[in-house]
PDB file of C-alpha atoms in Angstrom:
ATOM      1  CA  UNK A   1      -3.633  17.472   8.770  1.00 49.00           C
ATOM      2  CA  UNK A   2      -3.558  19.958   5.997  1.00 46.00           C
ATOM      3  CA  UNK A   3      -2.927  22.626   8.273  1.00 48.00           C
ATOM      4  CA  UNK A   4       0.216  20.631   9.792  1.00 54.00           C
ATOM      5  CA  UNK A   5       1.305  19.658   6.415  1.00 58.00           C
ATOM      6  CA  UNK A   6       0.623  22.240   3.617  1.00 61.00           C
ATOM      7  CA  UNK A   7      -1.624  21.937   0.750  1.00 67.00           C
ATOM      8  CA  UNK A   8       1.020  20.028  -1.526  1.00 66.00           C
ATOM      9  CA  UNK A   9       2.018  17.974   1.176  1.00 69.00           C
ATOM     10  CA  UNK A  10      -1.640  16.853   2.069  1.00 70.00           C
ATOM     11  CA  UNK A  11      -2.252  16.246  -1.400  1.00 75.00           C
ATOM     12  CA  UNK A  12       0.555  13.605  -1.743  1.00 73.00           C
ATOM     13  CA  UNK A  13      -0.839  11.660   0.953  1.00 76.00           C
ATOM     14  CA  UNK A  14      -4.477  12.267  -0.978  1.00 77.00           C
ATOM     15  CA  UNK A  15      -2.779  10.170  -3.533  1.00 78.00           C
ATOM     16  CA  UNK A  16      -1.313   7.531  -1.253  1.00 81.00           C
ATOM     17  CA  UNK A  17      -4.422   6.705   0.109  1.00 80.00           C
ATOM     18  CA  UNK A  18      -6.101   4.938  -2.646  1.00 79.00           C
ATOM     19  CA  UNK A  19      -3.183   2.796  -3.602  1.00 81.00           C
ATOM     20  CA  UNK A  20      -2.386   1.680   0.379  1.00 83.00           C
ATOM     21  CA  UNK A  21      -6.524   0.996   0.619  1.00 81.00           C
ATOM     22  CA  UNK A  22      -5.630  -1.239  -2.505  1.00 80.00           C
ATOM     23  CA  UNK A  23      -2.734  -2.921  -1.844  1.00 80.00           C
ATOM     24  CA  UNK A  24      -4.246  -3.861   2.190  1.00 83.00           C
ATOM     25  CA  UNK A  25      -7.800  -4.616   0.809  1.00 82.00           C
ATOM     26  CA  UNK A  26      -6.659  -8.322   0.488  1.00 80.00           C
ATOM     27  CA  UNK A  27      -5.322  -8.437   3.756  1.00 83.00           C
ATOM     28  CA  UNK A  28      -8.602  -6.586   5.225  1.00 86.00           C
ATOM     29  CA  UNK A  29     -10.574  -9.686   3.205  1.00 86.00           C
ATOM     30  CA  UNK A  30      -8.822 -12.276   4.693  1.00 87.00           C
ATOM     31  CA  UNK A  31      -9.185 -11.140   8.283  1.00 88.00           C
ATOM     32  CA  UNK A  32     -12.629 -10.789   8.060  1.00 90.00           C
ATOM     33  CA  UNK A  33     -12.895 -14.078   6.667  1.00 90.00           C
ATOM     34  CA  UNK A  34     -10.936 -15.286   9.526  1.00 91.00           C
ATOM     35  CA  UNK A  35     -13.887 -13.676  11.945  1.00 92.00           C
ATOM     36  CA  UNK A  36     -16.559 -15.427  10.306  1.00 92.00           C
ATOM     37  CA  UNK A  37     -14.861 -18.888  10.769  1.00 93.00           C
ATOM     38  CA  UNK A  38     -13.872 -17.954  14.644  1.00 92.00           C
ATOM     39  CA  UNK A  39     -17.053 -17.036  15.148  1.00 93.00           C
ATOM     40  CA  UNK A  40     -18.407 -20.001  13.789  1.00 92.00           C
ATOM     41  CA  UNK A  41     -15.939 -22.159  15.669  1.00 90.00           C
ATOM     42  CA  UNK A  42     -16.834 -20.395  18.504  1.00 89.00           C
ATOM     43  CA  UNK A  43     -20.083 -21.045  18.640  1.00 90.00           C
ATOM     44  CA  UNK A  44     -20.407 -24.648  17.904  1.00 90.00           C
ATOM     45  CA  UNK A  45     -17.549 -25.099  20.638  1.00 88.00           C
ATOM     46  CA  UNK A  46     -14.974 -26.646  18.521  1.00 88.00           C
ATOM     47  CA  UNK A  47     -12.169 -25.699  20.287  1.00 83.00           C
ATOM     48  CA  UNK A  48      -9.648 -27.715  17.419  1.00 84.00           C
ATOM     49  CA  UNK A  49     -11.014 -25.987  14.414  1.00 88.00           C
ATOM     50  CA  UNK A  50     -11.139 -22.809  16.515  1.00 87.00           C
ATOM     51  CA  UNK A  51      -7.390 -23.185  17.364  1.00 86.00           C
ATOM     52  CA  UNK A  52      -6.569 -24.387  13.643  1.00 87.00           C
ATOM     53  CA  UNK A  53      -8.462 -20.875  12.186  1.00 90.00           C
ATOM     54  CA  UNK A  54      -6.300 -18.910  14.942  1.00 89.00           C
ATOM     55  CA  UNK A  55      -3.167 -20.266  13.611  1.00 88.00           C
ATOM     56  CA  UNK A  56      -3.963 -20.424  10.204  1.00 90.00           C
ATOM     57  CA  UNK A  57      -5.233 -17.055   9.641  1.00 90.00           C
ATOM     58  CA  UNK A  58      -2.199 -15.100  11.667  1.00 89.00           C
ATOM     59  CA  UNK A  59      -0.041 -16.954   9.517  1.00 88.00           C
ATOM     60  CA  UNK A  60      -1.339 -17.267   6.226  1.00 87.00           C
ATOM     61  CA  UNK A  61      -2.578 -13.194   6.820  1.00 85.00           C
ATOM     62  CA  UNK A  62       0.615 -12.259   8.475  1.00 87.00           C
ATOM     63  CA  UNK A  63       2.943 -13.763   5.273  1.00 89.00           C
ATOM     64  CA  UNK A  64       0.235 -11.588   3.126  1.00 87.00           C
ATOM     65  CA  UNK A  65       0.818  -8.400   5.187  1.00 88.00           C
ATOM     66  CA  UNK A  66       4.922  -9.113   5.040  1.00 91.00           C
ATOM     67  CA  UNK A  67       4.412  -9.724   1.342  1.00 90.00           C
ATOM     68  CA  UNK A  68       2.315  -6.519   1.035  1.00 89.00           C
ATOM     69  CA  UNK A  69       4.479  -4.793   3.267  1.00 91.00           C
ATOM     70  CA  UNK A  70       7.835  -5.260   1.197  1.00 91.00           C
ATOM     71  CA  UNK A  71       6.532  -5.142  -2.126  1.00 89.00           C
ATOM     72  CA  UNK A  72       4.537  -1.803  -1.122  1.00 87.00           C
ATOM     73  CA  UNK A  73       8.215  -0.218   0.493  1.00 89.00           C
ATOM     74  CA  UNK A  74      10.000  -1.136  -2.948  1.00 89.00           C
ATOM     75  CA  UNK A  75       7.502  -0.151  -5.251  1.00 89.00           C
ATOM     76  CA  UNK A  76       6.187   2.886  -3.774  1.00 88.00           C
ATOM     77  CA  UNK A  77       7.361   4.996  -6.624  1.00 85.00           C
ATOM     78  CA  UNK A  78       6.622   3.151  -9.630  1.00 88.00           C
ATOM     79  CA  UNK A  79       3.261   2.694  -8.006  1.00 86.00           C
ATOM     80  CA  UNK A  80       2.528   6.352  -7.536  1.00 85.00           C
ATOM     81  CA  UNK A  81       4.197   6.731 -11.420  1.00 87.00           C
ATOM     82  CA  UNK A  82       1.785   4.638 -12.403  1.00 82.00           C
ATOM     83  CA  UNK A  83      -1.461   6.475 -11.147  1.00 78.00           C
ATOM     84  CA  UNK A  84       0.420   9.443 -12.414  1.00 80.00           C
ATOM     85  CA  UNK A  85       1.188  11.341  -9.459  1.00 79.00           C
ATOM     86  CA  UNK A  86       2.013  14.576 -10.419  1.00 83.00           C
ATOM     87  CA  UNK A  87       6.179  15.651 -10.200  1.00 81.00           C
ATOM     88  CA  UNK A  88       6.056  18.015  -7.629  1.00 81.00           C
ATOM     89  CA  UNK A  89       4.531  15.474  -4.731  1.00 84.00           C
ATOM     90  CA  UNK A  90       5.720  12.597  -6.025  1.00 85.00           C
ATOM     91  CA  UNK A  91       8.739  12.572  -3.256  1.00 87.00           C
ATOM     92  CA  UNK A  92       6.452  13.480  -0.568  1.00 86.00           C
ATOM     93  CA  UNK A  93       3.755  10.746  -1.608  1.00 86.00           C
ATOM     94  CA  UNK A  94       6.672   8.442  -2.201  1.00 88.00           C
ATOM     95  CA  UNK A  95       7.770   8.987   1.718  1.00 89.00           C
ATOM     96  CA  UNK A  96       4.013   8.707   2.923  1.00 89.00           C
ATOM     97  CA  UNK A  97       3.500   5.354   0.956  1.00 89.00           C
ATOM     98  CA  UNK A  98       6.885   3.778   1.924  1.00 90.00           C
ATOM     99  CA  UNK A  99       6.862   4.419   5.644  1.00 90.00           C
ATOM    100  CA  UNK A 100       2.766   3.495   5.782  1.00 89.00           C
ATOM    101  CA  UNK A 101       3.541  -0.068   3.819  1.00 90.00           C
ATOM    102  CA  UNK A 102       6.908  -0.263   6.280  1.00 89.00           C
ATOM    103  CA  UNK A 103       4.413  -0.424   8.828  1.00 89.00           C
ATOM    104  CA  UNK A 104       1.843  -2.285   7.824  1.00 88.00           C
ATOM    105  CA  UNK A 105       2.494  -5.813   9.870  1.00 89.00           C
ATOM    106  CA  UNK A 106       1.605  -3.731  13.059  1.00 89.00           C
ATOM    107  CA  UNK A 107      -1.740  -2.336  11.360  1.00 86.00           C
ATOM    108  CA  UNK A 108      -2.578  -6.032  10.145  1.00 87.00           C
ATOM    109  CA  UNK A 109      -1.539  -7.229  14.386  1.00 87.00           C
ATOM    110  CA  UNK A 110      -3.808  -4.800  15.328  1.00 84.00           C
ATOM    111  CA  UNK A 111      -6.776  -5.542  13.068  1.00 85.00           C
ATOM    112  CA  UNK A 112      -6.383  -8.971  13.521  1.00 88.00           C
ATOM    113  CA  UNK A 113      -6.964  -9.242  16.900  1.00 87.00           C
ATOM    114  CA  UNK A 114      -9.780  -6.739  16.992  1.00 87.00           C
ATOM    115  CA  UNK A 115     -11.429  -9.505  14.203  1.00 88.00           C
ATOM    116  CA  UNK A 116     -10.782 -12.605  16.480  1.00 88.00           C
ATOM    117  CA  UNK A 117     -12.101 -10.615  19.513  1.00 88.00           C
ATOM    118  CA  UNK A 118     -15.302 -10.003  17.619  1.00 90.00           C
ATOM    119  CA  UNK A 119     -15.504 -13.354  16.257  1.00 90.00           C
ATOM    120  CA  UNK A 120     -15.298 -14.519  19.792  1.00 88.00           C
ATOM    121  CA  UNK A 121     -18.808 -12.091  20.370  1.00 88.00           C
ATOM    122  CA  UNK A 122     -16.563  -9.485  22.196  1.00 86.00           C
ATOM    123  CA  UNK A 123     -17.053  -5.857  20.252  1.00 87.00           C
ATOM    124  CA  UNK A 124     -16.385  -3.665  22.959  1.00 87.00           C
ATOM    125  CA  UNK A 125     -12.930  -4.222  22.723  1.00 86.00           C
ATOM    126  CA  UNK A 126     -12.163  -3.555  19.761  1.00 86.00           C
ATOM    127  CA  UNK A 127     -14.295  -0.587  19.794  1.00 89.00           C
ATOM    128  CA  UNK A 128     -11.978   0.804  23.173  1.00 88.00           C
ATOM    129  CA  UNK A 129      -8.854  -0.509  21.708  1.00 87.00           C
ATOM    130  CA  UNK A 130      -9.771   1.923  18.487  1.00 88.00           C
ATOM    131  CA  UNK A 131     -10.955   4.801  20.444  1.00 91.00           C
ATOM    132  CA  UNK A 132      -7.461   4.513  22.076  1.00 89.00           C
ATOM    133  CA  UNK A 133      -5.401   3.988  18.790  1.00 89.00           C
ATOM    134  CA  UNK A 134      -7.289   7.202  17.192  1.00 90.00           C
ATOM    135  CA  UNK A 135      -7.015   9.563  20.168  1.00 92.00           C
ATOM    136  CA  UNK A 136      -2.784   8.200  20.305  1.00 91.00           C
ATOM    137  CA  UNK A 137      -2.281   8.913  16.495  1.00 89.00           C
ATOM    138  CA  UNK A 138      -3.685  12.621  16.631  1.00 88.00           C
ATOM    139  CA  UNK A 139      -1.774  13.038  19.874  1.00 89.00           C
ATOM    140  CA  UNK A 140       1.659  12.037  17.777  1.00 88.00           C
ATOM    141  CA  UNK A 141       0.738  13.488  14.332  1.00 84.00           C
ATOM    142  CA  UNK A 142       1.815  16.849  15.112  1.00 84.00           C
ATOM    143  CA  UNK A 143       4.964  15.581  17.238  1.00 86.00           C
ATOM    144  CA  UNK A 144       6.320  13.731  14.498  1.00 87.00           C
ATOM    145  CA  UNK A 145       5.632  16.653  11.642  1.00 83.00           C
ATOM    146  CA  UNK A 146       6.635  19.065  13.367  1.00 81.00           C
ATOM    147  CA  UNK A 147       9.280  17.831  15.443  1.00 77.00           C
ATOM    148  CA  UNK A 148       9.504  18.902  19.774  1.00 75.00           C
ATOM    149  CA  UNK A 149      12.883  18.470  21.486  1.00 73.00           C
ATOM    150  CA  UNK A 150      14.511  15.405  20.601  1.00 76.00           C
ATOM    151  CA  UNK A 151      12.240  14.189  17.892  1.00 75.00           C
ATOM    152  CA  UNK A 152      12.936  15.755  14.580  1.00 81.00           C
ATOM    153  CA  UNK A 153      10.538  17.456  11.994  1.00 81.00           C
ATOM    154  CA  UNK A 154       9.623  14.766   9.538  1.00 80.00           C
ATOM    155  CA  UNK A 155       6.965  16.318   7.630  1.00 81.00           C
ATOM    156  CA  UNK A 156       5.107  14.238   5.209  1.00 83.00           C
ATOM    157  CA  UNK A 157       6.922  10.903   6.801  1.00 84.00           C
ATOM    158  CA  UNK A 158       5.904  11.731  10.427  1.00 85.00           C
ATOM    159  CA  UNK A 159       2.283  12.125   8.941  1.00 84.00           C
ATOM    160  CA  UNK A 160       2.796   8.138   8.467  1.00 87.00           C
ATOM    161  CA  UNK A 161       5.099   7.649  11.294  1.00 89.00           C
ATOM    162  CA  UNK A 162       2.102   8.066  13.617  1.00 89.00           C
ATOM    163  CA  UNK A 163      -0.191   5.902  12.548  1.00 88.00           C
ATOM    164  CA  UNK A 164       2.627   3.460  12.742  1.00 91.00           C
ATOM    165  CA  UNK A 165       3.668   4.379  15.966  1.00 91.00           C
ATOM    166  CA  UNK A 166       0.305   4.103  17.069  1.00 91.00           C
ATOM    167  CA  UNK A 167      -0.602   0.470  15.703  1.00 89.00           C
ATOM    168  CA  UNK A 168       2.303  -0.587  17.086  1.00 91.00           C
ATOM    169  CA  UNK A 169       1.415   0.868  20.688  1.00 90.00           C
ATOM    170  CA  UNK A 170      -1.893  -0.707  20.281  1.00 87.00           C
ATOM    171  CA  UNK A 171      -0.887  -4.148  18.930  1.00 86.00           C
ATOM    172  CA  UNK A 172       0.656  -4.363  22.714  1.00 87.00           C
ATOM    173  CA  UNK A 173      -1.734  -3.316  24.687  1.00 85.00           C
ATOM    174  CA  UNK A 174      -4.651  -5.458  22.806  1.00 82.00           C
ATOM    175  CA  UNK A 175      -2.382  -8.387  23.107  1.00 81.00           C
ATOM    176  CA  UNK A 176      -2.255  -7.812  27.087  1.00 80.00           C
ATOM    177  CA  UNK A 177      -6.159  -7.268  27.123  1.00 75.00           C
ATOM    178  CA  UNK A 178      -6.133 -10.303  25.198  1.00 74.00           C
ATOM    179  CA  UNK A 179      -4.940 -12.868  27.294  1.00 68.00           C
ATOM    180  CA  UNK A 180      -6.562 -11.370  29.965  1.00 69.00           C
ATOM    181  CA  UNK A 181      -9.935 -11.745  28.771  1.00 71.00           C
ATOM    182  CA  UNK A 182      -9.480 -14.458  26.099  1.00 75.00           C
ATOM    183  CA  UNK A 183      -7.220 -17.022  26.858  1.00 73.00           C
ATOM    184  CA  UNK A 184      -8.197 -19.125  23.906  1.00 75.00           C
ATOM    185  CA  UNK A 185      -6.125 -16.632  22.021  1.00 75.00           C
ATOM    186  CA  UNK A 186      -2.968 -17.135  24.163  1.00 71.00           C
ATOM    187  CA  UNK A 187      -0.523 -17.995  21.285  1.00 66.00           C
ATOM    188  CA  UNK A 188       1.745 -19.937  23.610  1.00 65.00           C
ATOM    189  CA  UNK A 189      -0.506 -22.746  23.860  1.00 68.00           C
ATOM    190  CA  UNK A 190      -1.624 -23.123  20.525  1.00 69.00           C
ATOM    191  CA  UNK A 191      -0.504 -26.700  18.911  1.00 64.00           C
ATOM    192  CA  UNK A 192      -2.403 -26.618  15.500  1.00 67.00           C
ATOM    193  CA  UNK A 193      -0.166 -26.246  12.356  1.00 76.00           C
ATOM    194  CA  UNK A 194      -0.708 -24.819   8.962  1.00 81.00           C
ATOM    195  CA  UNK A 195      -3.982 -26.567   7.769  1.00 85.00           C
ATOM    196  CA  UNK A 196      -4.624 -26.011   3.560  1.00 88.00           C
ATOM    197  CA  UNK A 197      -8.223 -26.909   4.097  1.00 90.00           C
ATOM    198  CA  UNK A 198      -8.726 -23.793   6.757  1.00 89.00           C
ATOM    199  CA  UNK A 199      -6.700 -21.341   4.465  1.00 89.00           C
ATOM    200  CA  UNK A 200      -8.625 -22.429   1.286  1.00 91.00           C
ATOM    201  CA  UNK A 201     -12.118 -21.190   3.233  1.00 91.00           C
ATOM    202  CA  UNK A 202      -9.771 -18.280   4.121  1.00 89.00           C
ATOM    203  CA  UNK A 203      -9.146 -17.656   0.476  1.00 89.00           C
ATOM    204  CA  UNK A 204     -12.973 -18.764  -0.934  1.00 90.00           C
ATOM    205  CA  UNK A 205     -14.567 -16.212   1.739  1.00 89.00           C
ATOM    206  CA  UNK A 206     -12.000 -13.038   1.580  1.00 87.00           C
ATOM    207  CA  UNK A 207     -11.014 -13.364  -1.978  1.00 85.00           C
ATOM    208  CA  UNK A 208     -14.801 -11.658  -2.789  1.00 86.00           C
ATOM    209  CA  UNK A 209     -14.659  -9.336   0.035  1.00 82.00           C
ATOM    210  CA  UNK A 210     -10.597  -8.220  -1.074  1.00 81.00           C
ATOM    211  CA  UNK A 211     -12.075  -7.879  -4.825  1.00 82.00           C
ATOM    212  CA  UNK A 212     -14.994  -5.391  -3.469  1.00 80.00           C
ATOM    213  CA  UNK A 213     -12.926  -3.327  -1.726  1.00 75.00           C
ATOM    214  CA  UNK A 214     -10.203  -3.008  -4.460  1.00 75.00           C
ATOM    215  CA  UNK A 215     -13.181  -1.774  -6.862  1.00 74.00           C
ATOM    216  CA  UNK A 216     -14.272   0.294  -3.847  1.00 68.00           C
ATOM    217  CA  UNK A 217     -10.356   1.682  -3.968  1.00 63.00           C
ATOM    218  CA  UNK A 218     -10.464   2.205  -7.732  1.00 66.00           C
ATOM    219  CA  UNK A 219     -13.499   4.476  -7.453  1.00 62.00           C
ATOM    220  CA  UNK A 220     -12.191   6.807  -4.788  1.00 58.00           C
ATOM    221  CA  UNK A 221      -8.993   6.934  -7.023  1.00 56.00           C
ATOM    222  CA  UNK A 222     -11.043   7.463 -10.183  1.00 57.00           C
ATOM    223  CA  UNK A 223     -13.318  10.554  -8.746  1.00 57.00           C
ATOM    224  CA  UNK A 224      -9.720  11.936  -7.026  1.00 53.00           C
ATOM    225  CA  UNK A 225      -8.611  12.401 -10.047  1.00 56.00           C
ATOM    226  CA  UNK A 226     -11.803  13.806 -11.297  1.00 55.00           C
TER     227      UNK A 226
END
C-alpha cells in the first residue's frame, strides 16, 4: 500500500489504525460473546435461546456498530488531534478514519455472521468467505487510489473505500451461503424479541474481551509513536 499511496499518505492511515482497532474492539467483544452463547445454544439444542442470542446479538451489536459508526465519522478529527497526529497527515488520516468508520456496519455484517457460522461448528466458511473478502480488497485497492476509467483517483479515501467495498460485497454473498447451509439463521423466520437477560451475558462476556483488546490497541499506538 505504501507504494500506491506515498510514504505520508501510508503513514496517516498508520495512525488511523490504532484508533479504528479501538473504537471496533467493543463491537469485536460482543460478537464473540455472541459465538460462545450460539455455540452453546447450539449444542444443547435449544432452538429458543438459540433464536433469542441470534436476535439479540445482531441487534444489540448492530445499534453498537451504528453508534460506533457515527460517532467515529464525526469525530474523526478531534480523535486523530487527540493522539496528536502530526499537521501534515492529519487531512489524509482524517479521510482514512471517516470513510473506514462510514463503513463499519458492513464490516460488523460481515463478522457477525462469520461468528454465528462458527458458533454453529461451521469454520470453513468463514475461513472461504475471508479468503474471498482479502483477495476482493487487494483487487480494488489500487482501482480506487488510483482511479481506471470511470472511477476517480481517491487516494488515501479509496485506500478505505476498498475495504468497504469489499465487506459490503461479502456481507451478500455470506448471507446467500447462509441460508443455504444454515437455515436457523434465516432472519425471516425469527420471532424472538429483544431479551435484557441475553444482552446482559452479551455485555458480562464481551465487556472483558472489548477491554483486552482496547489495551491491546493502546500498546500498538504507544510503540507507533515510539
Amino acid at each position: 500500500m505504501a507504494g500506491l499511496l506515498g510514504s505520508a499518505a501510508f503513514a496517516a492511515v498508520s495512525m488511523s489504525a490504532p484508533i479504528i482497532f479501538l473504537l471496533v474492539s467493543g463491537i469485536i467483544g460482543f460478537t464473540i460473546a455472541a459465538t460462545v452463547l450460539v455455540a452453546q445454544a447450539y449444542g444443547a439444542r435449544n432452538d429458543d435461546y438459540l433464536g433469542r442470542v441470534l436476535v439479540n446479538s445482531l441487534l444489540g451489536c448492530g445499534a453498537l456498530a451504528v453508534l460506533v459508526s457515527v460517532a467515529g465519522t464525526v469525530f474523526a478529527g478531534p480523535l486523530l488531534r487527540l493522539i496528536g497526529t502530526p499537521g501534515d497527515i492529519l487531512d489524509p488520516a482524517r479521510t482514512f478514519l471517516a470513510v473506514s468508520m462510514a463503513g463499519l456496519v458492513f464490516t460488523f455484517l460481515y463478522n457477525w455472521f462469520g461468528g454465528m457460522l462458527r458458533g454453529l461448528g461451521d469454520a470453513k466458511t468463514p475461513l472461504i468467505l475471508l479468503l474471498f473478502s482479502t483477495v476482493l480488497n487487494i483487487a480494488l485497492d489500487p482501482l480506487f487510489i488510483r482511479g481506471f476509467g470511470a472511477v476517480p483517483r481517491m487516494g488515501v479515501a479509496g485506500a478505505a473505500l476498498g475495504a468497504v467495498v469489499a465487506n459490503a460485497v461479502m456481507c451478500v454473498v455470506a448471507y446467500v451461503c447462509v441460508l443455504r447451509r444454515h437455515p436457523v439463521l434465516d432472519v425471516r423466520r425469527w420471532m424472538s424479541r429483544i431479551d435484557g437477560s441475553v444482552l446482559a451475558k452479551l455485555a458480562v462476556i464481551g465487556g472483558p474481551v472489548a477491554l483486552q483488546m482496547s489495551v491491546a490497541s493502546s500498546v500498538s499506538y504507544t510503540h507507533l509513536r515510539a
